Amino acid sequence: MSARYNLLSPELKVDPYPAYADMRRNAPVCQVDPGGMWAVSRYDDVMYVLKNPQLFSSRGFGVATNPPWLGGNPFSESMITLDPPQHGRLRALVNRAFGTAAMARLEPRVRTFAERTVAELPLGQPLDLMPPYALRIPAFVIGDLMGMDPALHSRLKRWADLITGGVTTVRPDDHEKKQLARDAVADLRRYFGELLEQRQREPGDDMVSDLLRARVDGVALTQDELIAFLSLLLVGGIETVVHLLGFSIVVLLEQPELFARLKADRSLIPAFIDEVLRYEPPAQTAPRMTTQEVELGGVRLPKGAPMLVLLASANRDEAHFPDGERFDMSRPGPQNLPFGHGAHFCLGVQLARMEGRLALEAFLNRVGRLERGPEPMTWHRTLVVRGPGTLPVVLHPA
Ligand code: HEM
């Protein structure tokens, strides 16, 4: 490895995997751009970091998403940025809302919405599949979970983008973008504040009302904690699933024989979704920060060093995934590392898998053949997530 890699460079946006393989081979813990954060690329080191929050704090997440010019960000105060034991109290309060029973209740609504969404896709003409499919389904699910006015669902993704990627990738002199991020924070706080007041007055059968009722040792979540959690759901629950749905289609475009196999046997869909998550994980990284001077992978890191755990690299580490650069649905599953590990293991893992499965089932029911559209595909990348920005396709009837 000669020069420092830039994770946001155009080449790595399109395909970061050769760079990750090079890092795993030659510099498993090294600095990357932008910002000189320390990237950790080998599976074993990644697991070590995620299992040791006393050495590698999640505060790194909060620091990266709350620069001084922003003036506060509810996402940066959410539980994803906290370490044990503070993290555990909040997690205990919200676990039930995402458990198996809650997901079973939600499934028929997600299925109906996925089918309705796919029924509206135009056939036989070029279209960008991201907005009307990959984006629409997760925005609906999160909006519905919160009991939000459906007219607002399309705004959710924009808010989520602005309070994360809109903050971490902005240039120092881009005052316009900075103002957009500040406005998004203000809109979010106002909107969630009103939503909470409304549910306090008239509690309903929705997640926000459940969260207002939730107690651990008799103590409820504060208003700030609730707003932070709702902001975290926006970010964690939309952007990631958007890219899972997008990548599922990208893989099918690249390997048309898989399209035929899945159409013939829908029971293969869960294994397909799991392999898409391993092969093209929407959450490429998890940010951390060292709490003290520490040695990792033969490198001495100073106290306070900002780090990026490269989940996407660990998912292809040959030491754990033989022939890891190959898409192979027959790998023994489930593949959980795309959802992190340890205390912060993704709260929405069941929901994400359900959305991936139901969206694809609806898609395969309506679409008989899939081809690339005339425009080239584009990529979206922030320090944490990566996925299709636009996905031009032509869909043909079943
Ligand atoms: C394909 C979809 C998804 C992927 C790849 C994904 C990935 C991840 C990862 C890697 C983490 C750990 C981050 C860390 O350790 O710093 C995480 C945490 C989290 N995810 Fe997901 N996620 C997905 C979908 C969802 C959904 C649908 C929701 C909720 C509706 C959700 C909510 C959360 C929350 C709340 C956390 C923080 C948990 C904690 O701090 O204890 N995620 N996710």
Coordinates of C-alpha atoms and ligand atoms in Angstrom, one line a residue, residues 50 61 79-80 87 91 98 142 145 229 232-233 236-237 240-241 244 277 282-283 286-288 311 338-340 343-348 351-352 355, ligand 1:
L50 CA -16.7 -3.8 18.7
F61 CA -20.2 8.8 16.2
M79 CA -27.9 5.9 22.1
I80 CA -25.7 4.9 19.1
H87 CA -26.3 3.0 26.6
R91 CA -31.5 0.2 24.8
F98 CA -38.5 -4.1 17.7
I142 CA -40.5 4.3 9.5
L145 CA -44.0 3.0 12.9
F229 CA -34.1 8.2 19.5
L232 CA -31.7 7.8 15.2
L233 CA -34.5 5.7 13.8
G236 CA -30.7 4.0 11.0
G237 CA -33.9 2.7 9.5
T240 CA -29.5 1.5 5.3
V241 CA -32.7 -0.3 4.0
L244 CA -30.3 -3.0 0.8
L277 CA -25.9 -7.8 3.1
P282 CA -25.1 -0.7 3.3
A283 CA -23.4 0.3 6.6
A286 CA -19.0 2.0 12.3
P287 CA -17.2 5.0 13.9
R288 CA -15.4 4.7 17.2
L311 CA -17.5 -3.7 8.4
P338 CA -23.4 -6.3 8.4
F339 CA -25.5 -5.3 11.5
G340 CA -22.5 -4.7 13.8
A343 CA -23.8 -3.7 22.7
H344 CA -24.8 -1.6 19.6
F345 CA -25.9 -4.6 17.4
C346 CA -28.6 -3.2 15.1
L347 CA -31.9 -2.8 16.8
G348 CA -33.7 -3.1 13.5
L351 CA -37.2 -5.3 10.5
A352 CA -34.5 -4.8 7.9
E355 CA -38.3 -5.3 4.4
Ligands
HEM1 C1 -30.0 -3.2 6.0 C2 -30.4 -2.5 7.0 C3 -29.5 -2.1 8.2 C4 -28.2 -2.2 8.4 C5 -27.1 -2.7 7.4 C6 -27.9 -1.7 9.7 C7 -26.7 -1.6 10.3 C8 -26.5 -1.2 11.6 C9 -25.2 -1.3 12.2 C10 -23.9 -1.7 11.6 C11 -25.3 -0.8 13.5 C12 -24.2 -0.7 14.6 C13 -23.5 0.6 14.6 C14 -22.4 0.7 15.6 O1 -22.0 -0.3 16.2 O2 -21.9 1.8 15.8 C15 -26.7 -0.5 13.7 C16 -27.3 0.0 14.8 C17 -28.6 0.4 14.9 N1 -29.6 0.3 13.9 FE1 -29.4 -0.6 12.2 N2 -29.1 -1.3 10.3 C18 -30.1 -1.5 9.4 C19 -31.5 -1.3 9.5 C20 -32.0 -0.7 10.6 C21 -33.4 -0.5 10.8 C22 -34.5 -0.8 9.8 C23 -33.6 0.2 12.0 C24 -34.8 0.7 12.7 C25 -35.9 0.9 12.3 C26 -32.3 0.3 12.6 C27 -32.0 0.9 13.8 C28 -30.7 0.8 14.4 C29 -30.5 1.4 15.7 C30 -31.5 2.1 16.6 C31 -29.1 1.2 16.0 C32 -28.4 1.6 17.3 C33 -28.4 0.5 18.3 C34 -27.7 0.8 19.5 O3 -27.0 1.8 19.6 O4 -27.9 0.0 20.5 N3 -31.3 -0.3 11.7 N4 -27.4 -0.8 12.5

